[in-house]
Short mmCIF file of C-alpha atoms in Angstrom, two decimals:
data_model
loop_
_atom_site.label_atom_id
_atom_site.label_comp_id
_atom_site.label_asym_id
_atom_site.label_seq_id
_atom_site.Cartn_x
_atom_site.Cartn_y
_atom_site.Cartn_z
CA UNK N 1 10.65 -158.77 79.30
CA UNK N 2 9.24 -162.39 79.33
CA UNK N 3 9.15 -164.30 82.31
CA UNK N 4 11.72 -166.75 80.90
CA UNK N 5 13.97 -164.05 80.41
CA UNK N 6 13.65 -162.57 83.85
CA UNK N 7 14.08 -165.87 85.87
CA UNK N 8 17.66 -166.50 83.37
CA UNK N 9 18.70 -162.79 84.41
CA UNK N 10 17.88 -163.68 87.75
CA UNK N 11 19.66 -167.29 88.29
CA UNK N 12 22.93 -165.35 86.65
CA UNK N 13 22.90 -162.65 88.80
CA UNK N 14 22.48 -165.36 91.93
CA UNK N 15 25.05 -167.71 90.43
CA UNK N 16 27.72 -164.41 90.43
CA UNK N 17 26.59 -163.43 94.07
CA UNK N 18 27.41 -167.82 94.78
CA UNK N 19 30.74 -167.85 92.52
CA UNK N 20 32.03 -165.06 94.68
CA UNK N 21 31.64 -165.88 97.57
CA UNK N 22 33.20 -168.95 97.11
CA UNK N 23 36.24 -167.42 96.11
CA UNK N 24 36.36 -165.19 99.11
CA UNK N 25 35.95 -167.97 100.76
CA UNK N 26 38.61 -170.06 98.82
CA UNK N 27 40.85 -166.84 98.91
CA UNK N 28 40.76 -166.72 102.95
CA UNK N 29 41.92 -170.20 103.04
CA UNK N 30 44.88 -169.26 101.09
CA UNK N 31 45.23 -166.19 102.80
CA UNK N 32 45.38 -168.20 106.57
CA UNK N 33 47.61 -170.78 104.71
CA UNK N 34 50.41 -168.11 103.61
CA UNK N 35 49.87 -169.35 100.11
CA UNK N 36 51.21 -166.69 97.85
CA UNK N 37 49.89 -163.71 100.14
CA UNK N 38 50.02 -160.92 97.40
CA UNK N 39 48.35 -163.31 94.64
CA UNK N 40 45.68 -164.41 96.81
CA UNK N 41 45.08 -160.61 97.88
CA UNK N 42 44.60 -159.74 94.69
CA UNK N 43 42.40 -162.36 93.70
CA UNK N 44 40.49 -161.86 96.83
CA UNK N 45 39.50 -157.98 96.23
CA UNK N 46 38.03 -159.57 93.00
CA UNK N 47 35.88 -162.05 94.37
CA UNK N 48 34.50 -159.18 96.76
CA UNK N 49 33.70 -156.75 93.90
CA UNK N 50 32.00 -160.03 92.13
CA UNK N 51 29.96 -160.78 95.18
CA UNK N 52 28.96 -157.05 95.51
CA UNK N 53 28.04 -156.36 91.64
CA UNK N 54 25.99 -159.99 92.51
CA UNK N 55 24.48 -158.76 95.43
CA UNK N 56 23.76 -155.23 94.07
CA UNK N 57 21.99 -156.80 90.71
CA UNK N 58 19.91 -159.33 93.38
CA UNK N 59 18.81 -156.35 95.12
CA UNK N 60 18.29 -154.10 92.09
CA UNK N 61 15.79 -157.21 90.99
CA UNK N 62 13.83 -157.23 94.05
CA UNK N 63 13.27 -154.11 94.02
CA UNK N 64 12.38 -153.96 90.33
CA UNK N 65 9.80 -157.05 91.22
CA UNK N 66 8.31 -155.09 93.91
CA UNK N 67 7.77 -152.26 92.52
CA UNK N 68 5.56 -153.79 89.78
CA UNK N 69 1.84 -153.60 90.12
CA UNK N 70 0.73 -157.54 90.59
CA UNK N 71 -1.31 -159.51 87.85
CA UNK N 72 -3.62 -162.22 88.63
CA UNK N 73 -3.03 -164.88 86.29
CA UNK N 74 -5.79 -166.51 84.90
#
């Protein structure tokens, strides 16, 4: 995989892990403002499995990075 490549896959996953969690965080306001409780549940439980598949793709990266002998570019 080209470094190109790796640093798009990268940004998307970080972007997903951002998007969630602002709609958690959009979602709580709701929640604390009795705005349509059930809607705003629901909606909510999908921002947290966005964040997490996010998160768990950021991690899965790292991991993937470090595991990688280093090159010395020349």
């Amino acid at each position: 995989m080209s470094k190109h490549s790796e640093r798009l896959e990268h940004g998307f996953h970080v972007l997903d892990t951002v998007v969630g969690s602002v709609v958690i965080l959009c979602l709580l306001v709701w929640l604390f403002l009795g705005a349509w409780p059930v809607f705003a549940a629901l909606l909510l439980a999908v921002g947290i499995v966005a964040a997490c598949l996010g998160l768990a793709y950021a991690i899965g990266w790292l991991l993937e990075r470090m595991r990688r002998p280093r090159t010395i570019a020349h």
